[in-house]
GROMACS .gro file of C-alpha atoms in nm:
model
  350
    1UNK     CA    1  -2.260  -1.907  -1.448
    2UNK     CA    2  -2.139  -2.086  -1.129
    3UNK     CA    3  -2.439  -2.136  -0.866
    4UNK     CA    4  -2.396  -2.240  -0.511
    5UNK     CA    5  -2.615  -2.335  -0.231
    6UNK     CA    6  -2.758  -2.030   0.006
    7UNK     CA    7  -2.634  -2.095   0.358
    8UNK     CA    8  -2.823  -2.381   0.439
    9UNK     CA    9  -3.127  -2.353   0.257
   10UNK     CA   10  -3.070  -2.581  -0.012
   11UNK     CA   11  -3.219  -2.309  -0.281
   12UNK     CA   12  -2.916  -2.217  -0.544
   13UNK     CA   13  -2.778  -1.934  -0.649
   14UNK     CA   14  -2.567  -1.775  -0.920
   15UNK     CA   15  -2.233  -1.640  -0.805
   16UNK     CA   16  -2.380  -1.317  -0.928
   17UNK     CA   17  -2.656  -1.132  -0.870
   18UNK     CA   18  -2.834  -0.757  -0.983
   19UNK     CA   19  -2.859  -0.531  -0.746
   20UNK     CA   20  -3.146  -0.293  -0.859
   21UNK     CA   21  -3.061   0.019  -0.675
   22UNK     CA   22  -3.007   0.171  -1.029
   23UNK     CA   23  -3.367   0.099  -1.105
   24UNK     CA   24  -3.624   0.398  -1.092
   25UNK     CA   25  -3.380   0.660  -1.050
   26UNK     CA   26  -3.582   0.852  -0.777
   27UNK     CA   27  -3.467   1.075  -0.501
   28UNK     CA   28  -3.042   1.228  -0.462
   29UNK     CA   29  -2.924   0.905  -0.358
   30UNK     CA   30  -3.082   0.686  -0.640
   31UNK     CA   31  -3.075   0.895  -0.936
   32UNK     CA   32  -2.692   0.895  -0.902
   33UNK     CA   33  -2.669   0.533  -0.881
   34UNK     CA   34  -2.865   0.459  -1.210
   35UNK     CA   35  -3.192   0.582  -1.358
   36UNK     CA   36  -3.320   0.273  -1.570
   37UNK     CA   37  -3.691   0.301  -1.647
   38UNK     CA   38  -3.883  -0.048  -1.746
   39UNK     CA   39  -3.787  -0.037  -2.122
   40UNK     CA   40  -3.388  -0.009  -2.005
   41UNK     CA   41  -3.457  -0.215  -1.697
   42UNK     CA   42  -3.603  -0.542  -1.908
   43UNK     CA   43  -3.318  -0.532  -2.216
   44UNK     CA   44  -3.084  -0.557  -1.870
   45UNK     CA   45  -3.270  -0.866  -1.777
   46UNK     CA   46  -3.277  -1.067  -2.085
   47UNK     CA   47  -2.835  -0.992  -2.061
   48UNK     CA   48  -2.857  -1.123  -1.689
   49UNK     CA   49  -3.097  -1.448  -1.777
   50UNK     CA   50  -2.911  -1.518  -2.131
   51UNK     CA   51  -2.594  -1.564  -1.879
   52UNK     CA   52  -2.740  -1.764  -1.653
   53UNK     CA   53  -2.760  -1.462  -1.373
   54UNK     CA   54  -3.146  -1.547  -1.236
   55UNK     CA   55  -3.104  -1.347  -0.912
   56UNK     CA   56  -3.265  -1.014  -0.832
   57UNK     CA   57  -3.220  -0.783  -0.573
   58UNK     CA   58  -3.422  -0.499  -0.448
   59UNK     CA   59  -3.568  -0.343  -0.120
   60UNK     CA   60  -3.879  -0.074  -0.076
   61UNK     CA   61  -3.643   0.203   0.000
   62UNK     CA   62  -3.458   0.202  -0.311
   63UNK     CA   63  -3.618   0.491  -0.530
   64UNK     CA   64  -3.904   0.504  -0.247
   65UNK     CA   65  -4.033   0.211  -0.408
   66UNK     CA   66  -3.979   0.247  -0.796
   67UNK     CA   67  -3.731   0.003  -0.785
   68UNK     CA   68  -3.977  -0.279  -0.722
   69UNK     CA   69  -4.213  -0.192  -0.941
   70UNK     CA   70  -3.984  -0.092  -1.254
   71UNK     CA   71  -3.805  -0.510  -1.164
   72UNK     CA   72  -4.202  -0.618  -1.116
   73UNK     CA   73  -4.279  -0.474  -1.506
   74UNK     CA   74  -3.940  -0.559  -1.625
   75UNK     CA   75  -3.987  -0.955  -1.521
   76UNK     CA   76  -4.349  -0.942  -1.690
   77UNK     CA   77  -4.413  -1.290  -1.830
   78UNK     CA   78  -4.090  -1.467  -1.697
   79UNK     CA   79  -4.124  -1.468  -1.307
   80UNK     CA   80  -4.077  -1.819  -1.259
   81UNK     CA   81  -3.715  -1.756  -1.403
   82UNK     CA   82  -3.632  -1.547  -1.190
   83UNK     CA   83  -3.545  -1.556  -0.813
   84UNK     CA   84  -3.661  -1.203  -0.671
   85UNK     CA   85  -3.501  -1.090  -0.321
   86UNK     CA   86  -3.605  -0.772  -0.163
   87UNK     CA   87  -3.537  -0.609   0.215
   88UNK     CA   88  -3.761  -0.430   0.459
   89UNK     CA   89  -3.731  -0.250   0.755
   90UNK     CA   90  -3.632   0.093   0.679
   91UNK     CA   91  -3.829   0.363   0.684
   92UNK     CA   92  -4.121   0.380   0.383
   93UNK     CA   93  -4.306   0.736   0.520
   94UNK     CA   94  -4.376   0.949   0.826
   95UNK     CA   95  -4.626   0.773   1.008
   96UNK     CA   96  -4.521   0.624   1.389
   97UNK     CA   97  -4.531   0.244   1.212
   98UNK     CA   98  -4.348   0.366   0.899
   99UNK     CA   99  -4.010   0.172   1.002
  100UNK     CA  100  -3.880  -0.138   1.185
  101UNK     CA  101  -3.998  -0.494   1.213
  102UNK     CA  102  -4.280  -0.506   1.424
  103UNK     CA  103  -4.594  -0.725   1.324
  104UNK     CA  104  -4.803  -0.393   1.208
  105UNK     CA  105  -4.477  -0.273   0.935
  106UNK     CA  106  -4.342  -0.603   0.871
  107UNK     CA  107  -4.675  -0.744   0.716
  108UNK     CA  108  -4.817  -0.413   0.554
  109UNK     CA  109  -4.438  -0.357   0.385
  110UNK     CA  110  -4.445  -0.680   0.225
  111UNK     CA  111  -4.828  -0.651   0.121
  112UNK     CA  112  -4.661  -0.323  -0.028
  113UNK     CA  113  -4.352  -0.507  -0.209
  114UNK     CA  114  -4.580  -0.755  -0.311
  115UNK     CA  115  -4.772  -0.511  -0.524
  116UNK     CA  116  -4.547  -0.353  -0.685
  117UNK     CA  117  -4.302  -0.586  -0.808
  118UNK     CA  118  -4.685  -0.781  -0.946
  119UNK     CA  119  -4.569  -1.131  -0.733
  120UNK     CA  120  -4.752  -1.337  -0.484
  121UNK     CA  121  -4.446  -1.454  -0.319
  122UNK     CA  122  -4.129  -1.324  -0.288
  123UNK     CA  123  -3.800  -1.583  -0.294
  124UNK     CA  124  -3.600  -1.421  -0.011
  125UNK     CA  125  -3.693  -1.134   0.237
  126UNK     CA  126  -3.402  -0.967   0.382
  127UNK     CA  127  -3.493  -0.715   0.718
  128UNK     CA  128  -3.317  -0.450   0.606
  129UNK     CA  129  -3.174  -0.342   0.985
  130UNK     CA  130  -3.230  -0.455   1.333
  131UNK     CA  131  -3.510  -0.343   1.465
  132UNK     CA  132  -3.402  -0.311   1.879
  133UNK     CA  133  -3.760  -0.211   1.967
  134UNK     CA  134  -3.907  -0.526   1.881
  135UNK     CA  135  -3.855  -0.861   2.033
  136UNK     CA  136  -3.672  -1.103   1.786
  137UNK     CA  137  -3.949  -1.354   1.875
  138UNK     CA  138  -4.196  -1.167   1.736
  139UNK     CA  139  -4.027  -1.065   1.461
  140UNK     CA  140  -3.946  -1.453   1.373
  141UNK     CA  141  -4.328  -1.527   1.446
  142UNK     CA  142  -4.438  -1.276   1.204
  143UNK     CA  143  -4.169  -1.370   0.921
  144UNK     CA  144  -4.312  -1.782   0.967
  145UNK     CA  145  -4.671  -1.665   0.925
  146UNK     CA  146  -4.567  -1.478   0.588
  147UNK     CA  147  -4.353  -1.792   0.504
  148UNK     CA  148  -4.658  -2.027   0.579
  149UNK     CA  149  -4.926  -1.802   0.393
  150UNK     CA  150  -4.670  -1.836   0.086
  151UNK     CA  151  -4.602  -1.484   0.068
  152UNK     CA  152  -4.256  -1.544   0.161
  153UNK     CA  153  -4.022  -1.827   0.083
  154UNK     CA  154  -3.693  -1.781   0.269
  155UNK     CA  155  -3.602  -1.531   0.488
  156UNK     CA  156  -3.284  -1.307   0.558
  157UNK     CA  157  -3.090  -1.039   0.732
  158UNK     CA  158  -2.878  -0.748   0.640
  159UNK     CA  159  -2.695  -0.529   0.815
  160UNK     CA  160  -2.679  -0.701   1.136
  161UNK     CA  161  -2.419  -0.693   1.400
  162UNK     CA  162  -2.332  -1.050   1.489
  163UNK     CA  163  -2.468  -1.020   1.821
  164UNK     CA  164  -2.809  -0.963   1.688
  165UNK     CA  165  -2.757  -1.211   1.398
  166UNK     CA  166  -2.670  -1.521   1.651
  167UNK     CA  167  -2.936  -1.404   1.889
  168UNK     CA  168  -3.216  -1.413   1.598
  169UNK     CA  169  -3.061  -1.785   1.482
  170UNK     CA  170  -3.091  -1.902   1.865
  171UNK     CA  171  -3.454  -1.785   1.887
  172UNK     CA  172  -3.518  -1.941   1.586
  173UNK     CA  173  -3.357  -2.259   1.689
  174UNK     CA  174  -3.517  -2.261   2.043
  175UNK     CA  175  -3.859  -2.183   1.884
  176UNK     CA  176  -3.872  -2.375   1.549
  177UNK     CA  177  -3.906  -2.066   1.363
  178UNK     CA  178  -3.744  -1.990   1.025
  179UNK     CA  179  -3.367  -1.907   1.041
  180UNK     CA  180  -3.174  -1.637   0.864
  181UNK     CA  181  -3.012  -1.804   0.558
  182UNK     CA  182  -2.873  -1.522   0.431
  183UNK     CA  183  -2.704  -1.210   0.564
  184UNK     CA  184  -2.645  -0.929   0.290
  185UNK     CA  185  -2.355  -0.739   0.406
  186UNK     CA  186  -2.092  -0.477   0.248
  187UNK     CA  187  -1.807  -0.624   0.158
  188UNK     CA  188  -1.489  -0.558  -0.076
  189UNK     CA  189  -1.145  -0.497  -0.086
  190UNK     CA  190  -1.127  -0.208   0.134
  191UNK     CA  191  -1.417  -0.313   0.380
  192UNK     CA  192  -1.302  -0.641   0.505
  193UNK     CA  193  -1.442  -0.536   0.848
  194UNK     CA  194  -1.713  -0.816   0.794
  195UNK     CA  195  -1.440  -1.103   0.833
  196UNK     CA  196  -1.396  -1.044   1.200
  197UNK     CA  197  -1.701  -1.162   1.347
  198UNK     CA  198  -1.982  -1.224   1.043
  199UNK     CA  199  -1.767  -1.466   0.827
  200UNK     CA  200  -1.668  -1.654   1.153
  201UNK     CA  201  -2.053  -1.669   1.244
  202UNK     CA  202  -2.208  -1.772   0.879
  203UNK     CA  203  -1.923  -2.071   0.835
  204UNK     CA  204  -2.069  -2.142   1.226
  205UNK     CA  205  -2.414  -2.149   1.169
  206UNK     CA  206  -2.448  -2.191   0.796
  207UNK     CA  207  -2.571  -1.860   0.689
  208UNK     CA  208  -2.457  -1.741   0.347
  209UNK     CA  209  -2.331  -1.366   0.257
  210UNK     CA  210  -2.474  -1.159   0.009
  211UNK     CA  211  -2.254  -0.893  -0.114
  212UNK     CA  212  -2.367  -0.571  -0.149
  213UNK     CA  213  -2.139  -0.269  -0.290
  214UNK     CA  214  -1.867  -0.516  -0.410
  215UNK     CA  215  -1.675  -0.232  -0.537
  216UNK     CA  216  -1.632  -0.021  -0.218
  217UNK     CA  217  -1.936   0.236  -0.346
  218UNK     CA  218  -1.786   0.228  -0.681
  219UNK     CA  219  -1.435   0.365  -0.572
  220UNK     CA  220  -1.246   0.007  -0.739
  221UNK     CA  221  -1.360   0.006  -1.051
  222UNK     CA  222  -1.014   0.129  -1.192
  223UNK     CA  223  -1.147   0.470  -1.253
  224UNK     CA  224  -0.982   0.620  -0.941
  225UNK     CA  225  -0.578   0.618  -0.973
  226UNK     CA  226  -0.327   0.772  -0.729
  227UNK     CA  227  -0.242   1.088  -0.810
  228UNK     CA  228  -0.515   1.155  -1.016
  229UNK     CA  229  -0.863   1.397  -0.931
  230UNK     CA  230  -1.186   1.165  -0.915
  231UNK     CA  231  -1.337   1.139  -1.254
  232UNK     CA  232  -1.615   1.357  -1.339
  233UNK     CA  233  -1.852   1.104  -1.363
  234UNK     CA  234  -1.800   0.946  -1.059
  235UNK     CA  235  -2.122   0.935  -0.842
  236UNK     CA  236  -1.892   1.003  -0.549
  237UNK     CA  237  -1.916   1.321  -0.645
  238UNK     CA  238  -2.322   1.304  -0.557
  239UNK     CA  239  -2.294   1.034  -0.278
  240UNK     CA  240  -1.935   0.997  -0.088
  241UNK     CA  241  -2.142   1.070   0.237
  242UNK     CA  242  -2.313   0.808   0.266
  243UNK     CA  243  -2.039   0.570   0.136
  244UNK     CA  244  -1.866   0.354   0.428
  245UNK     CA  245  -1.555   0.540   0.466
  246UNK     CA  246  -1.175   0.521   0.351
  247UNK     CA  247  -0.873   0.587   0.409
  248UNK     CA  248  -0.751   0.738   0.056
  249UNK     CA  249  -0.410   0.605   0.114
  250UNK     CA  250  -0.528   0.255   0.178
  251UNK     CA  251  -0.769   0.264  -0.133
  252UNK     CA  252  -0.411   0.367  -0.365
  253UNK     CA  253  -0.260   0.091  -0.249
  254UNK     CA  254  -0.517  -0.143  -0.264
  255UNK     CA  255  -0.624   0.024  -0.642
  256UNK     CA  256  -0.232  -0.047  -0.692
  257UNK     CA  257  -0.242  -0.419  -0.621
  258UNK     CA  258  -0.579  -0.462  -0.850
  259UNK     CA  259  -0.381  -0.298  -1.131
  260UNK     CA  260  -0.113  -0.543  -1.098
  261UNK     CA  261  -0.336  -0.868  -1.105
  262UNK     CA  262  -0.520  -0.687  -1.351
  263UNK     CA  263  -0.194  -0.658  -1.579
  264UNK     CA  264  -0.153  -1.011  -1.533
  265UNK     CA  265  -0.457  -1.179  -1.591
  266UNK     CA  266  -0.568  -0.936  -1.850
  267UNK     CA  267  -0.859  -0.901  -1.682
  268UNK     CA  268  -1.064  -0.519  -1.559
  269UNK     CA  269  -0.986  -0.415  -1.205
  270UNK     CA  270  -1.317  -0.452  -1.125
  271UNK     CA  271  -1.336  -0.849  -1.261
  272UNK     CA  272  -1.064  -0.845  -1.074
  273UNK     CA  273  -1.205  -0.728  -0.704
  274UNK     CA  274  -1.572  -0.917  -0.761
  275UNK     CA  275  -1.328  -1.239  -0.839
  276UNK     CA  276  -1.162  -1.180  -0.525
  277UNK     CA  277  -1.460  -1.183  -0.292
  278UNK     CA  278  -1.615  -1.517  -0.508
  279UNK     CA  279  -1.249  -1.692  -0.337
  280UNK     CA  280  -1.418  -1.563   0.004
  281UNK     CA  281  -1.583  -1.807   0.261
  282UNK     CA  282  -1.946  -1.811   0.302
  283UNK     CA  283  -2.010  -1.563  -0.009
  284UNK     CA  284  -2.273  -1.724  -0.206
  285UNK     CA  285  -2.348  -1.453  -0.427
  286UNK     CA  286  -2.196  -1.074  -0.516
  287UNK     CA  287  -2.470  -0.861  -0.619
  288UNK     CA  288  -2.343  -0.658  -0.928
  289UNK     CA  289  -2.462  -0.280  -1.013
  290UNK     CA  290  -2.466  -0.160  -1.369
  291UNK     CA  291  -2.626   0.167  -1.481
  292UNK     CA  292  -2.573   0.038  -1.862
  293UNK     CA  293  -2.485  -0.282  -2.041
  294UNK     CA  294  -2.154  -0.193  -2.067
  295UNK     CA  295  -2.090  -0.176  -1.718
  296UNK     CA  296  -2.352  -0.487  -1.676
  297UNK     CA  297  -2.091  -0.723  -1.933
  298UNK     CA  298  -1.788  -0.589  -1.819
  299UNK     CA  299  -1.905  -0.738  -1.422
  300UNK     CA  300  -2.034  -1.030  -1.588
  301UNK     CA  301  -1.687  -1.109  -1.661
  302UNK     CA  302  -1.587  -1.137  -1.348
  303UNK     CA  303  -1.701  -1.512  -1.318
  304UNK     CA  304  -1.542  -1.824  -1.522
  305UNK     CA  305  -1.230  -1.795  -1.387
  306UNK     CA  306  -1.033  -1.810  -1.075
  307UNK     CA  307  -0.691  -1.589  -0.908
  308UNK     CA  308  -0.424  -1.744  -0.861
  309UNK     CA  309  -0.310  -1.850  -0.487
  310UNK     CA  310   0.002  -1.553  -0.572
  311UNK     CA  311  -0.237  -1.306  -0.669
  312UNK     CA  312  -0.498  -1.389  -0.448
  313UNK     CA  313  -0.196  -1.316  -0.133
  314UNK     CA  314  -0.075  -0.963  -0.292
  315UNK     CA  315  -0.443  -0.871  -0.295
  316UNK     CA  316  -0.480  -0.990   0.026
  317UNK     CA  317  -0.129  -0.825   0.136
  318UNK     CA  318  -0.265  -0.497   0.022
  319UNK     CA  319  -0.559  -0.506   0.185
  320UNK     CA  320  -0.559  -0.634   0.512
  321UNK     CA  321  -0.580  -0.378   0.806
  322UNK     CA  322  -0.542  -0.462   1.180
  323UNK     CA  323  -0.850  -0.580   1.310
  324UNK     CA  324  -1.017  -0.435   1.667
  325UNK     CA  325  -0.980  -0.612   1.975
  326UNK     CA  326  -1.100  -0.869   2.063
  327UNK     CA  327  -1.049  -1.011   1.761
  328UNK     CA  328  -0.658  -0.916   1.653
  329UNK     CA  329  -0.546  -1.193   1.888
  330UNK     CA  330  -0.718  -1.431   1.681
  331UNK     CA  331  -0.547  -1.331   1.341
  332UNK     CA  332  -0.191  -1.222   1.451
  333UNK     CA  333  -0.060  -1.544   1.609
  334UNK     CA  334  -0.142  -1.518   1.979
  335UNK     CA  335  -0.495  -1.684   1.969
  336UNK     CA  336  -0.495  -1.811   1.638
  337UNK     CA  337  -0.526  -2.172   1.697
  338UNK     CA  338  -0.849  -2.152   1.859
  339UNK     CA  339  -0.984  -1.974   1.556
  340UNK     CA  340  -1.225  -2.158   1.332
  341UNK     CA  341  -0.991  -2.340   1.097
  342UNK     CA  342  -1.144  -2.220   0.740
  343UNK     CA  343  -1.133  -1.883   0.942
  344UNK     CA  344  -0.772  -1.901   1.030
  345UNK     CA  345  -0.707  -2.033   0.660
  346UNK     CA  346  -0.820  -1.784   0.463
  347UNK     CA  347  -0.824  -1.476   0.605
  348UNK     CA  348  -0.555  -1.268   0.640
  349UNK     CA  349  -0.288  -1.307   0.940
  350UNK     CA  350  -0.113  -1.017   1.071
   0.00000   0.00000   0.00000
């Protein structure tokens, strides 16, 4: 396992990471991700630590909480292994303080977390939105007293626009309150959309991506094939509305290019895409889904090896879409020497 440095927090990470959405199974959403109970959950573990993956990923929405506590019972005995990351900020219940980041939900949600995955500290807290109710000063002040009681030991974002990312790192700067080293954001193949103005920022300030959904909400894992119906046991079936949306045309030929490289590398289309995004600037870590161990060594695969610069451009070919104004002047030659260089290097030009 490769591991590389988190922004610039100095704590390293593997190149891949569990997501644990598929752990507790609970609720429409969940149960079609994955439905691992602690027995299931634990065998996962000892295939993620035996390859070196140490990273965990959670958050006290997923299965209204299960997920915690089946990763809290699954790590039983072998917590210092492991580093445990988990978000906040989404709504936990129907009370009037049941969302957001103000002082009240931000401390009683991590009390909460804390419980159930049985941990007195957690490695990285995420806020799993922005909260535009509550000043980012207060929401900083909060996160540094959990960081100085110990409950917390670094703290991220995800989902952020990068307005409200850079305004939370200036705050933090002008305040000397803990900075956002990580930003866990949806990435893949066919949702590049966080190159235009996130990538830019992280290589800027030093904040390091988390990938979530890697394969586009499961739709490039070489099940799905032009011309063909979705497969049967595809859990777009049970959750295409809430996936970030495609064009189907764009995801063929994209699907088309990954079966190429695929052909030629003799690698799965999914090794394949996760690969890709490991070549990407600022990812520090793609946070892999599996519902079985199958799935779980198959992803695995995807590290200890690298595209080629020719495969890495048909990919790239295939993929790339116009970008929105103001930032297409930056990418398609008018602007583009003003962009960031490892910007204007590695992403795609139009």
């Amino acid at each position: 396992m490769e591991y590389r440095y988190l922004g610039q927090s100095g704590l390293k990470v593997p190149a891949l990471g569990l997501g644990t959405g598929t752990f507790g199974g609970q609720g429409p959403l969940f149960s079609a991700w994955g439905q691992s109970g602690t027995d299931h959950a634990r065998r996962m573990i000892d295939i993620c630590l035996d390859a070196g993956l140490n990273l965990f990923d959670s958050a006290d929405v997923y299965s209204d909480g299960a997920s915690e506590a089946v990763l809290g019972e699954a790590l039983a005995g072998r917590r210092q292994q492991a580093i445990v990351s988990t978000k906040v900020g989404l709504r936990t219940g129907s009370g009037p303080n049941d969302a957001g980041s103000s002082r009240q939900h931000l401390v009683s949600a991590v009390e909460a977390s804390l419980k159930r995955l049985k941990t007195d500290y957690i490695d990285l807290l995420q806020l799993h939105a922005f909260d535009a109710h509550t000043p980012v000063e207060q929401v900083l002040q909060t996160l540094d007293a959990l960081v100085q009681a110990g409950k917390v030991r670094y703290v991220g974002a995800s989902n952020f626009s990068g307005w409200q990312l850079m305004k939370s790192l200036a705050a933090a700067d002008r305040h000397g309150l803990p900075r956002y080293v990580a930003n866990q954001a949806y990435y893949s193949l066919i949702g590049r959309d966080m190159e235009w103005e996130l990538m830019p920022l992280g290589l800027d300030q030093g904040v390091g991506t988390m990938v979530w959904s890697p394969l586009g909400w499961g739709r490039l894992t070489g099940k799905i094939r032009r011309g063909q119906p979705l497969p049967e046991q595809s859990r777009l079936h049970q959750t295409e509305q809430f996936a970030p949306p495609v064009a189907a045309e764009h995801l063929y030929k994209v699907v088309d290019a990954l079966e190429a490289v695929a052909q030629d590398t003799g690698k799965s289309v999914a090794q394949v895409a996760i690969n890709w995004l490991l070549q990407r600037p600022t990812v520090a870590s793609v946070l892999i889904g599996a519902r079985n161990e199958e799935q779980l060594q198959q992803n695995l695969g995807a590290v200890g090896w690298q595209l080629s610069a020719e495969q890495i451009r048909l990919l790239d070919d295939a993929s790339a879409v116009m970008p929105p104004y103001p930032y297409y002047p930056y990418w398609n030659g008018q602007f583009s020497e003003l962009a960031p260089p490892a910007v204007r290097s590695s992403v795609q030009t139009l």
